[in-house]
PDB file of N, CA, C and O in Angstrom:
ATOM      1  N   UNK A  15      17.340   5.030   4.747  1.00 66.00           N
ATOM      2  CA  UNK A  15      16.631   6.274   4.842  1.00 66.00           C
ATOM      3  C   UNK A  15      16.065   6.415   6.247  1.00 66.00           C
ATOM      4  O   UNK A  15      15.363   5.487   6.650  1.00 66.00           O
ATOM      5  N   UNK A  16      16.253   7.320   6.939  1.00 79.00           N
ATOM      6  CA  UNK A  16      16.009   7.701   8.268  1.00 79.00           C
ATOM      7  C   UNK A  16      14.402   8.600   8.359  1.00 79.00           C
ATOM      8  O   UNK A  16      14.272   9.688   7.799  1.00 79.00           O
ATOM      9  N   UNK A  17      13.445   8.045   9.023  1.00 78.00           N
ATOM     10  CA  UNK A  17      12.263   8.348   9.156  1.00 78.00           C
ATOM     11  C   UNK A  17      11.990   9.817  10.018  1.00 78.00           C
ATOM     12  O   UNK A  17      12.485   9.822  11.145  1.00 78.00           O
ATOM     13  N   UNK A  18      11.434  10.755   9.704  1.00 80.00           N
ATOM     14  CA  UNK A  18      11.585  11.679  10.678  1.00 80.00           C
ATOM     15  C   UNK A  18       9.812  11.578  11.407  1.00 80.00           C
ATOM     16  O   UNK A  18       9.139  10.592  11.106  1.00 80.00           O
ATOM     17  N   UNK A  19       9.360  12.399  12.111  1.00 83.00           N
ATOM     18  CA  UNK A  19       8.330  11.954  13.045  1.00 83.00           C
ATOM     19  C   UNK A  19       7.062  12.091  12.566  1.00 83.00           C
ATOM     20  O   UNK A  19       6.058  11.476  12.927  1.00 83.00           O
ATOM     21  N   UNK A  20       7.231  13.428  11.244  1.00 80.00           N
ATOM     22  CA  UNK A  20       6.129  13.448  10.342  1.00 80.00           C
ATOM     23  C   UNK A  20       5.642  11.489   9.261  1.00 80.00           C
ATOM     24  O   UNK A  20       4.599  10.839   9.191  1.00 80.00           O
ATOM     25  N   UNK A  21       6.636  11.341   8.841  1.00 82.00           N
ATOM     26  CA  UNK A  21       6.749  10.154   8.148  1.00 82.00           C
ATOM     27  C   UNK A  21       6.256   9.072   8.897  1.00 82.00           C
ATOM     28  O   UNK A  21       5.270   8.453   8.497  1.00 82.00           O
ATOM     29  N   UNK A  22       6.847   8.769   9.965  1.00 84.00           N
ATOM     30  CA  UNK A  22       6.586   7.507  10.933  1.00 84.00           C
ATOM     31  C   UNK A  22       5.320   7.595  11.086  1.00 84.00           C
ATOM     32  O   UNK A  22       4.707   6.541  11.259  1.00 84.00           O
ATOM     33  N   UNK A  23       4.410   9.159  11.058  1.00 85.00           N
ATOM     34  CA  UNK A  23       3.212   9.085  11.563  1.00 85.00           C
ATOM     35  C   UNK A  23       2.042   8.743  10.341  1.00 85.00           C
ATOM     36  O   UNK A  23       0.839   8.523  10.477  1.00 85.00           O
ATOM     37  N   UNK A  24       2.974   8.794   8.962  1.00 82.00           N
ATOM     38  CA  UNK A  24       2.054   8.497   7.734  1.00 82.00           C
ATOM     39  C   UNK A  24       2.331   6.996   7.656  1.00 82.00           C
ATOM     40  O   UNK A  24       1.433   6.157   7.727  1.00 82.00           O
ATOM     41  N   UNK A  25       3.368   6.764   7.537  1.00 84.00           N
ATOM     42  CA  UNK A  25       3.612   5.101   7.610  1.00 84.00           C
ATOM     43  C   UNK A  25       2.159   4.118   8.719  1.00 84.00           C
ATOM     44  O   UNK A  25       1.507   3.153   8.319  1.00 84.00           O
ATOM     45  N   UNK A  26       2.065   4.674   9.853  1.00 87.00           N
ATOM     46  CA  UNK A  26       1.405   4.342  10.564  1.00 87.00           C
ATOM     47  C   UNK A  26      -0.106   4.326  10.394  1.00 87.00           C
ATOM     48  O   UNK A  26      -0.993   3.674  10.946  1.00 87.00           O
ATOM     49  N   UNK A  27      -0.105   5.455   9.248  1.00 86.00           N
ATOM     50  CA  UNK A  27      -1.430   5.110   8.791  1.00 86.00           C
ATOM     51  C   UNK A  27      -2.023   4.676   7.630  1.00 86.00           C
ATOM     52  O   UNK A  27      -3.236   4.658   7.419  1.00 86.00           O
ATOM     53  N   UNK A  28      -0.838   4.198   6.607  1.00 86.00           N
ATOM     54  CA  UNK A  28      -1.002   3.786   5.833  1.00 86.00           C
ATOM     55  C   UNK A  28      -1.520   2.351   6.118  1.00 86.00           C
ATOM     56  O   UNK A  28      -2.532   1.786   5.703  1.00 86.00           O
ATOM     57  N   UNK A  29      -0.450   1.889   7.019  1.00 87.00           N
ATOM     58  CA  UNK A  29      -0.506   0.668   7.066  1.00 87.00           C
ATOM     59  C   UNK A  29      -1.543  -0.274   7.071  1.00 87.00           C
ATOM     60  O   UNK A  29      -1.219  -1.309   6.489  1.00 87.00           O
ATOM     61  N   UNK A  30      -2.720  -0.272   7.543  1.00 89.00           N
ATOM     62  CA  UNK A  30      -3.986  -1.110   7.183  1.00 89.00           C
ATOM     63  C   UNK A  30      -4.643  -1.157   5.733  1.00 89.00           C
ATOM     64  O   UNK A  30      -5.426  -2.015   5.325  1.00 89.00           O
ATOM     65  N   UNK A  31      -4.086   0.109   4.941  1.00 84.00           N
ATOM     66  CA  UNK A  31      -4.521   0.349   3.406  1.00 84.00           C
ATOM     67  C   UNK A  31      -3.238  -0.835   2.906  1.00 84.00           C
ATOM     68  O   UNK A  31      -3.351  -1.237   1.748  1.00 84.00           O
ATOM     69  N   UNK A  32      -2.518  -1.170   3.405  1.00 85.00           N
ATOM     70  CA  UNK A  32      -1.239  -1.824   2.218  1.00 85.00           C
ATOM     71  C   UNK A  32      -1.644  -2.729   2.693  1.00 85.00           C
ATOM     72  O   UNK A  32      -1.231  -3.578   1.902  1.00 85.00           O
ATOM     73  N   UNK A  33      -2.385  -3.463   3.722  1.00 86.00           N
ATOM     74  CA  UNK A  33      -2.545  -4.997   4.128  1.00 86.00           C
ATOM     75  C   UNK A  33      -3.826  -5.230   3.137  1.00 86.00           C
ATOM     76  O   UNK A  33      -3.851  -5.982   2.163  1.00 86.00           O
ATOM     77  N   UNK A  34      -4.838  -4.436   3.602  1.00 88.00           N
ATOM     78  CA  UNK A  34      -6.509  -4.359   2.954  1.00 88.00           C
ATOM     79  C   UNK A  34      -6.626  -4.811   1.609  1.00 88.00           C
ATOM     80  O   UNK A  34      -7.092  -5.775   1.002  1.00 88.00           O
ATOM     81  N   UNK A  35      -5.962  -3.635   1.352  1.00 85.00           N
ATOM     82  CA  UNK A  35      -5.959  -3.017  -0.258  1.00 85.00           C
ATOM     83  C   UNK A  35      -6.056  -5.099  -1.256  1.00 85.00           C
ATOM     84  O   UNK A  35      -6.978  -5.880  -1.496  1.00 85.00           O
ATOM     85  N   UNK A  36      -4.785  -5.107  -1.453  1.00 86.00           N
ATOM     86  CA  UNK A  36      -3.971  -6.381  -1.677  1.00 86.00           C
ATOM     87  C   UNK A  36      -4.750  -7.735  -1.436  1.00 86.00           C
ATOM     88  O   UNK A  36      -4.969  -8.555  -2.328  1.00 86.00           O
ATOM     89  N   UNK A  37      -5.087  -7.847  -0.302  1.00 86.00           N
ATOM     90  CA  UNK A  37      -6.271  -9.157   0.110  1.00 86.00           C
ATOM     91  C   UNK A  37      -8.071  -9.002  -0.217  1.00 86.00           C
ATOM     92  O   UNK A  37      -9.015  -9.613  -0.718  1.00 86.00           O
ATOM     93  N   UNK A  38      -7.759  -7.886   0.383  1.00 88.00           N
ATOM     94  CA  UNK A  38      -9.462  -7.596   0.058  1.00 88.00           C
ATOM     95  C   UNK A  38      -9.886  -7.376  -1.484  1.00 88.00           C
ATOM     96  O   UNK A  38     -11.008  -7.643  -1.915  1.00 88.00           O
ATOM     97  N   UNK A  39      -9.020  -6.945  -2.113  1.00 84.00           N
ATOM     98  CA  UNK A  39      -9.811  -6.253  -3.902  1.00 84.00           C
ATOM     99  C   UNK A  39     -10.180  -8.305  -4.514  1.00 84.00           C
ATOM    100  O   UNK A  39     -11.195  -8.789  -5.015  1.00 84.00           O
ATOM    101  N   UNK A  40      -9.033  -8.864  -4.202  1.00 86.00           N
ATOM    102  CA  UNK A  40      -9.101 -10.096  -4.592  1.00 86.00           C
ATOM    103  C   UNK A  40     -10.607 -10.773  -4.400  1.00 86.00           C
ATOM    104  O   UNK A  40     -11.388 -11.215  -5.244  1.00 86.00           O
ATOM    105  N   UNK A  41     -10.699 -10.681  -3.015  1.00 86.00           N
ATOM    106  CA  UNK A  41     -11.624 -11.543  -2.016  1.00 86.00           C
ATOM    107  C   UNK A  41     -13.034 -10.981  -2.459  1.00 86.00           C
ATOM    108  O   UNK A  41     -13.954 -11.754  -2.191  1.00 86.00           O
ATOM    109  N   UNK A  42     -13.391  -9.841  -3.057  1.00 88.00           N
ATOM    110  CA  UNK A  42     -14.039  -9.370  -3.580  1.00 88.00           C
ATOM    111  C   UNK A  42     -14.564  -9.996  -4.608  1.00 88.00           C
ATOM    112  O   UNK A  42     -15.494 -10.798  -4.525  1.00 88.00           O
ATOM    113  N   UNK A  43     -13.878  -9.596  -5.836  1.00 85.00           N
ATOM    114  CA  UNK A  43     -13.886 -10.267  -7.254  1.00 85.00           C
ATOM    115  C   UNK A  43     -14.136 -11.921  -6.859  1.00 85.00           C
ATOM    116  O   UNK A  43     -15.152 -12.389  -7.372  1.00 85.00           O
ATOM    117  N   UNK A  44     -13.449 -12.721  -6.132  1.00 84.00           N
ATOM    118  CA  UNK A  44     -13.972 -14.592  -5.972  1.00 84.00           C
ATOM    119  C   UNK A  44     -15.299 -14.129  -5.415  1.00 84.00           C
ATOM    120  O   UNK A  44     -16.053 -15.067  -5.677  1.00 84.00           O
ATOM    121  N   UNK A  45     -15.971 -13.237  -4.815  1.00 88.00           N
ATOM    122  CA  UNK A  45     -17.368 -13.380  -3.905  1.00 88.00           C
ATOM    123  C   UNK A  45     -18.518 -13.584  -4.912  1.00 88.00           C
ATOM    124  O   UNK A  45     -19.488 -14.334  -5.026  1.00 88.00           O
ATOM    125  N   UNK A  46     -17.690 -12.083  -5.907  1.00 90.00           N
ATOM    126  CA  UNK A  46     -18.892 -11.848  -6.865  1.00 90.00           C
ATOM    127  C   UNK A  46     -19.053 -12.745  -7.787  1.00 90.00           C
ATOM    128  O   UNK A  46     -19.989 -12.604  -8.575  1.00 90.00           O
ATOM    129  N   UNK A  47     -18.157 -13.892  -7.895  1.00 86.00           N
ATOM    130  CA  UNK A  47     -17.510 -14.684  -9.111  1.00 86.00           C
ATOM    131  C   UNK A  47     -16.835 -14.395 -10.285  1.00 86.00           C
ATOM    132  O   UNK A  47     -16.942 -15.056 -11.318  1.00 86.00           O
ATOM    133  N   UNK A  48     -16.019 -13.240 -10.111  1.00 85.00           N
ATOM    134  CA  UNK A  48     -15.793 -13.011 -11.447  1.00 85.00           C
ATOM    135  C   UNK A  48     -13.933 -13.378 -11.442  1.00 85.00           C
ATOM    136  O   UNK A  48     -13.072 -12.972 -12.223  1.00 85.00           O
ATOM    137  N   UNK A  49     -13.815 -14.221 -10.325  1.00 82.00           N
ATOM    138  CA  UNK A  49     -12.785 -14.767 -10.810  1.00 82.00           C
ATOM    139  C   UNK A  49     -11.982 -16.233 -10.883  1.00 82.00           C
ATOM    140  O   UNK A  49     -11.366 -16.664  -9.909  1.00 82.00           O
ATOM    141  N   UNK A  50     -12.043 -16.772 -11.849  1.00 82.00           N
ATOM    142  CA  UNK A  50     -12.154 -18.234 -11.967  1.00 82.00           C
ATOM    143  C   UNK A  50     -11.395 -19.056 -11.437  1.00 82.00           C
ATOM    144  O   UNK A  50     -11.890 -20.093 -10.995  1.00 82.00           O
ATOM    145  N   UNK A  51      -9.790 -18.795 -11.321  1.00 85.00           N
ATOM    146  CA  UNK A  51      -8.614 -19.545 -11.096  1.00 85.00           C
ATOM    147  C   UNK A  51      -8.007 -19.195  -9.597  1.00 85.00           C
ATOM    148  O   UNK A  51      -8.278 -18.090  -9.129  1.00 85.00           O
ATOM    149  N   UNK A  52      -7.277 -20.017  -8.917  1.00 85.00           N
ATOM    150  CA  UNK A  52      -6.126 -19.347  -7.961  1.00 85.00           C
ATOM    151  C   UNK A  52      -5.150 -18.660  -8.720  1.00 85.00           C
ATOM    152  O   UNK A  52      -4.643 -17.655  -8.222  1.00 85.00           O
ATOM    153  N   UNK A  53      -4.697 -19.159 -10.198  1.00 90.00           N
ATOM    154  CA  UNK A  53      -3.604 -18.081 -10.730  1.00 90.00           C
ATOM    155  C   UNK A  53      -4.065 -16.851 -10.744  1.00 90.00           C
ATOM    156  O   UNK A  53      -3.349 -16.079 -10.107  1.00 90.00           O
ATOM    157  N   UNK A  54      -5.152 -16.297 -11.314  1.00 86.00           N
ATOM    158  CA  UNK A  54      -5.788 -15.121 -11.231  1.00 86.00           C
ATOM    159  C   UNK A  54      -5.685 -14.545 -10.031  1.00 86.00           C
ATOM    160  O   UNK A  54      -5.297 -13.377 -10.047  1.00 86.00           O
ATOM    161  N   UNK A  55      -6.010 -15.208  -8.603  1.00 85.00           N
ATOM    162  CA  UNK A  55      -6.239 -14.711  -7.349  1.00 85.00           C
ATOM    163  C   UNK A  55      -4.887 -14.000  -6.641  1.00 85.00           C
ATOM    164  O   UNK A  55      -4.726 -12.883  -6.147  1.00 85.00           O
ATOM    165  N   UNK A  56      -4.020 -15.109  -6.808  1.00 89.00           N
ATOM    166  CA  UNK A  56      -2.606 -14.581  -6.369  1.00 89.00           C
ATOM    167  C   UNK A  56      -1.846 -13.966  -7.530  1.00 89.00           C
ATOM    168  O   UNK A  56      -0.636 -14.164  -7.420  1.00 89.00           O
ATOM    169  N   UNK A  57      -2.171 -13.324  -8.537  1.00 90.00           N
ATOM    170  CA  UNK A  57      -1.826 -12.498  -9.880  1.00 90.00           C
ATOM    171  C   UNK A  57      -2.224 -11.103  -8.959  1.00 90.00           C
ATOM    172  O   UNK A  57      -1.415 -10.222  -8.666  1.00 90.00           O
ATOM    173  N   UNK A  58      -3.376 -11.122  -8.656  1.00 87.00           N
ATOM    174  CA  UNK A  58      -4.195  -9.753  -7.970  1.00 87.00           C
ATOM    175  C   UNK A  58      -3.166  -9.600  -7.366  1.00 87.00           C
ATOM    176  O   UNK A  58      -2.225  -8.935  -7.797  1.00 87.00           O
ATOM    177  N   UNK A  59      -3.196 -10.537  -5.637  1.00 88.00           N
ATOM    178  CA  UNK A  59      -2.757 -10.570  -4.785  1.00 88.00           C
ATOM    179  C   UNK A  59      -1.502  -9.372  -5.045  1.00 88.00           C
ATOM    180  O   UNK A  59      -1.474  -8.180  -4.739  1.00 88.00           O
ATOM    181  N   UNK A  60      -0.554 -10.195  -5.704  1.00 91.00           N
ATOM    182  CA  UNK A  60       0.641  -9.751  -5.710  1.00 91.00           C
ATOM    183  C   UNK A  60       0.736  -8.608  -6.489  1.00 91.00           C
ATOM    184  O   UNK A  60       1.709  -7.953  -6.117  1.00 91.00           O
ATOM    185  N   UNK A  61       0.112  -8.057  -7.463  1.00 90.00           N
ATOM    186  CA  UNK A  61      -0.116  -7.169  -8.126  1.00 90.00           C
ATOM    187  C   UNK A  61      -0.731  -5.910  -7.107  1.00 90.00           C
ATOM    188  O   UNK A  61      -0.454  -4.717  -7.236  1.00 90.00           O
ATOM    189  N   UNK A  62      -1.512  -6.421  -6.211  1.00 88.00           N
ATOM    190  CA  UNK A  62      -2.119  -5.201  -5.053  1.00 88.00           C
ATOM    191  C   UNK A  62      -0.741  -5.042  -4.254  1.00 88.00           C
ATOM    192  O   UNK A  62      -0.568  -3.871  -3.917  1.00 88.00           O
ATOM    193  N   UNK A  63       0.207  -5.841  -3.892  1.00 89.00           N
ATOM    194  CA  UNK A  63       0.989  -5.421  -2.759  1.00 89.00           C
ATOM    195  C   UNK A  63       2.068  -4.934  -3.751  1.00 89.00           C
ATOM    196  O   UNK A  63       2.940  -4.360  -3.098  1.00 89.00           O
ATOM    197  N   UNK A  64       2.379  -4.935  -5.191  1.00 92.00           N
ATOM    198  CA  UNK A  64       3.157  -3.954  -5.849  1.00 92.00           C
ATOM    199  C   UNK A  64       2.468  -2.780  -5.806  1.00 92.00           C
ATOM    200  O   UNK A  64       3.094  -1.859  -5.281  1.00 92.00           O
ATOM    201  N   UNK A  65       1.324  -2.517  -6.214  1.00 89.00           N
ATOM    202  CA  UNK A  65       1.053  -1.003  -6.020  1.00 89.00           C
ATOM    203  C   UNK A  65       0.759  -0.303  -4.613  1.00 89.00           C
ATOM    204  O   UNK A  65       0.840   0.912  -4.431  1.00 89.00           O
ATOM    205  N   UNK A  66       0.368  -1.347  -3.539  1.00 87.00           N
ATOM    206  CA  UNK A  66       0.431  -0.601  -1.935  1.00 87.00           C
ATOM    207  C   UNK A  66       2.249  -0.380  -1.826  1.00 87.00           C
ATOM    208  O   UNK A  66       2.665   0.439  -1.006  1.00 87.00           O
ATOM    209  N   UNK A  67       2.944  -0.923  -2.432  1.00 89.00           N
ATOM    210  CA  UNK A  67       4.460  -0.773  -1.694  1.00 89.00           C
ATOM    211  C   UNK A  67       4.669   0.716  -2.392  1.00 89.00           C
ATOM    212  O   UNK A  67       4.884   1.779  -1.811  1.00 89.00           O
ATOM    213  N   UNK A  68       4.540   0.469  -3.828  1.00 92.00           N
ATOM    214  CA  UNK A  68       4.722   1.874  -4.218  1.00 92.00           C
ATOM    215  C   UNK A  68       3.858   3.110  -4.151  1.00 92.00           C
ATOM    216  O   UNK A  68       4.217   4.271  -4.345  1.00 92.00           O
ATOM    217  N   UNK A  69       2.981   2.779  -3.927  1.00 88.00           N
ATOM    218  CA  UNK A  69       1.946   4.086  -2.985  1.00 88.00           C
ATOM    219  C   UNK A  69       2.586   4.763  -1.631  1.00 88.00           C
ATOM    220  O   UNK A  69       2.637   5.913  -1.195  1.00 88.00           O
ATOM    221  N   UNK A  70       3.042   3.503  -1.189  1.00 86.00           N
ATOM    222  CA  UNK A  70       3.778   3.688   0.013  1.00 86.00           C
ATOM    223  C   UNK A  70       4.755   4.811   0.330  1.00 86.00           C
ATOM    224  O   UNK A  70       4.637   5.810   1.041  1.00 86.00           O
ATOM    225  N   UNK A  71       5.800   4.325  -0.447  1.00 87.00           N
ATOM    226  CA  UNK A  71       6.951   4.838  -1.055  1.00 87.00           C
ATOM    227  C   UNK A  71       6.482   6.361  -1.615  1.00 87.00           C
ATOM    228  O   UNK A  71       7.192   7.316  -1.299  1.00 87.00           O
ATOM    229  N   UNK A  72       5.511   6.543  -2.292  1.00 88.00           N
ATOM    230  CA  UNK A  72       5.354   7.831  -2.511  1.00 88.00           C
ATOM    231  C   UNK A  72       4.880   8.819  -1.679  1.00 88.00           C
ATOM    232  O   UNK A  72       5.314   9.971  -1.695  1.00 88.00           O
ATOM    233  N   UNK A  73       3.692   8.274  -0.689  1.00 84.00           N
ATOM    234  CA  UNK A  73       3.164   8.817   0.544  1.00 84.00           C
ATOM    235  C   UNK A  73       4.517   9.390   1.469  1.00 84.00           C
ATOM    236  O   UNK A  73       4.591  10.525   1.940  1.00 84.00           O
ATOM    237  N   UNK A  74       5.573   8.300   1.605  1.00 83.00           N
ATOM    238  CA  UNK A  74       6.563   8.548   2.778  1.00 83.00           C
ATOM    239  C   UNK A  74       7.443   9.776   2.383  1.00 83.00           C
ATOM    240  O   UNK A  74       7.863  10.556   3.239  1.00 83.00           O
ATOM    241  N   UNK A  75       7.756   9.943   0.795  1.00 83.00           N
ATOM    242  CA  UNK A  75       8.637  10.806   0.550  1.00 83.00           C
ATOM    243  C   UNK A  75       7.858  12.094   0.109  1.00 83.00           C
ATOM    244  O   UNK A  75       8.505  13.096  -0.195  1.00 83.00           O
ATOM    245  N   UNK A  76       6.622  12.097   0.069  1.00 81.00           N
ATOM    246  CA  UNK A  76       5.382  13.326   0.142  1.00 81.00           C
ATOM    247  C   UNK A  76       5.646  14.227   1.384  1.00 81.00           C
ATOM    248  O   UNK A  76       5.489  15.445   1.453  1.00 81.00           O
ATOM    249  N   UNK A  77       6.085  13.365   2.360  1.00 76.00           N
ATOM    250  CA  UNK A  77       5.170  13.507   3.809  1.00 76.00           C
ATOM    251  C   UNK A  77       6.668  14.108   4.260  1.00 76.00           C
ATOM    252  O   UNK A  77       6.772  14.792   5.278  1.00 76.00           O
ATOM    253  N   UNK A  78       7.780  13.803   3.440  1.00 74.00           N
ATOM    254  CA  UNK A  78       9.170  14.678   4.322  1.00 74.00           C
ATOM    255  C   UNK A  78       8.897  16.469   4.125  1.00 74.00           C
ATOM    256  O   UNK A  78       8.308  16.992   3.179  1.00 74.00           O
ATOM    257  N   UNK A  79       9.502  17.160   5.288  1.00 72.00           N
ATOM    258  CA  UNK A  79       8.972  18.107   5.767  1.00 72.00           C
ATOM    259  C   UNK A  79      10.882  18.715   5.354  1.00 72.00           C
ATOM    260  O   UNK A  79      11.921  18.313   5.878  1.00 72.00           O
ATOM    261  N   UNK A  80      10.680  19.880   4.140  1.00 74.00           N
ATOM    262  CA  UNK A  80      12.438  19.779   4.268  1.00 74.00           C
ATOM    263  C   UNK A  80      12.822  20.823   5.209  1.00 74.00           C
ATOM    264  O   UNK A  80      12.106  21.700   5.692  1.00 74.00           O
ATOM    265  N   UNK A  81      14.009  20.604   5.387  1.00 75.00           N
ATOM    266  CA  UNK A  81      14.403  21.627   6.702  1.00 75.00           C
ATOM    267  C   UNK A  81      14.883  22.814   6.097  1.00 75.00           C
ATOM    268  O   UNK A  81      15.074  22.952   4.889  1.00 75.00           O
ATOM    269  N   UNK A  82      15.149  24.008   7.323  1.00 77.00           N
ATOM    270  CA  UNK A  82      15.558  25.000   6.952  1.00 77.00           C
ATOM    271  C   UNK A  82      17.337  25.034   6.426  1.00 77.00           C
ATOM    272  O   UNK A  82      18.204  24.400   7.027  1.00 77.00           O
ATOM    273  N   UNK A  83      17.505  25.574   5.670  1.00 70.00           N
ATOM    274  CA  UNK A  83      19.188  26.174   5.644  1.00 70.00           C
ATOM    275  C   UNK A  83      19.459  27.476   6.231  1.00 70.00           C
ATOM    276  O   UNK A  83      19.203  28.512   5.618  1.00 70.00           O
ATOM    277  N   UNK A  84      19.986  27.464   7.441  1.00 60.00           N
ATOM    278  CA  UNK A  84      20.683  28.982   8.228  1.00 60.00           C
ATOM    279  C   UNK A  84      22.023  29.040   8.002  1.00 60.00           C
ATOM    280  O   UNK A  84      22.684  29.979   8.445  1.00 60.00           O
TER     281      UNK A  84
END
């Protein structure tokens, strides 16, 4: 899929929400204690970077601008 200049410029700002999102909700929950195990931690983990990828994915194909037909 070929990025056009609108897209590249949402990608670009997504990007600190798909790193954040994923590490931080975790790092959170161990602060407050409410989470006991490393299985739990990297359960989040990976569970946050399934829903930043597909947030992603929806943002990028939001953000296409369709062209005209002449």
């Amino acid at each position: 899929m070929k990025l056009d200049k609108e897209q590249k410029k949402m990608l670009k700002a997504i990007w600190p929400a798909m790193i954040v999102f994923p590490l931080g909700y975790p790092l959170i929950w161990l602060i407050t204690g409410k989470l006991d195990s490393w299985k739990e931690i990297i359960l989040y983990v990976v569970g946050g970077l399934i829903v930043a990828a597909i947030l992603a994915v929806f943002y990028l194909l939001g953000s296409k601008i369709p062209k005209k037909d002449e």
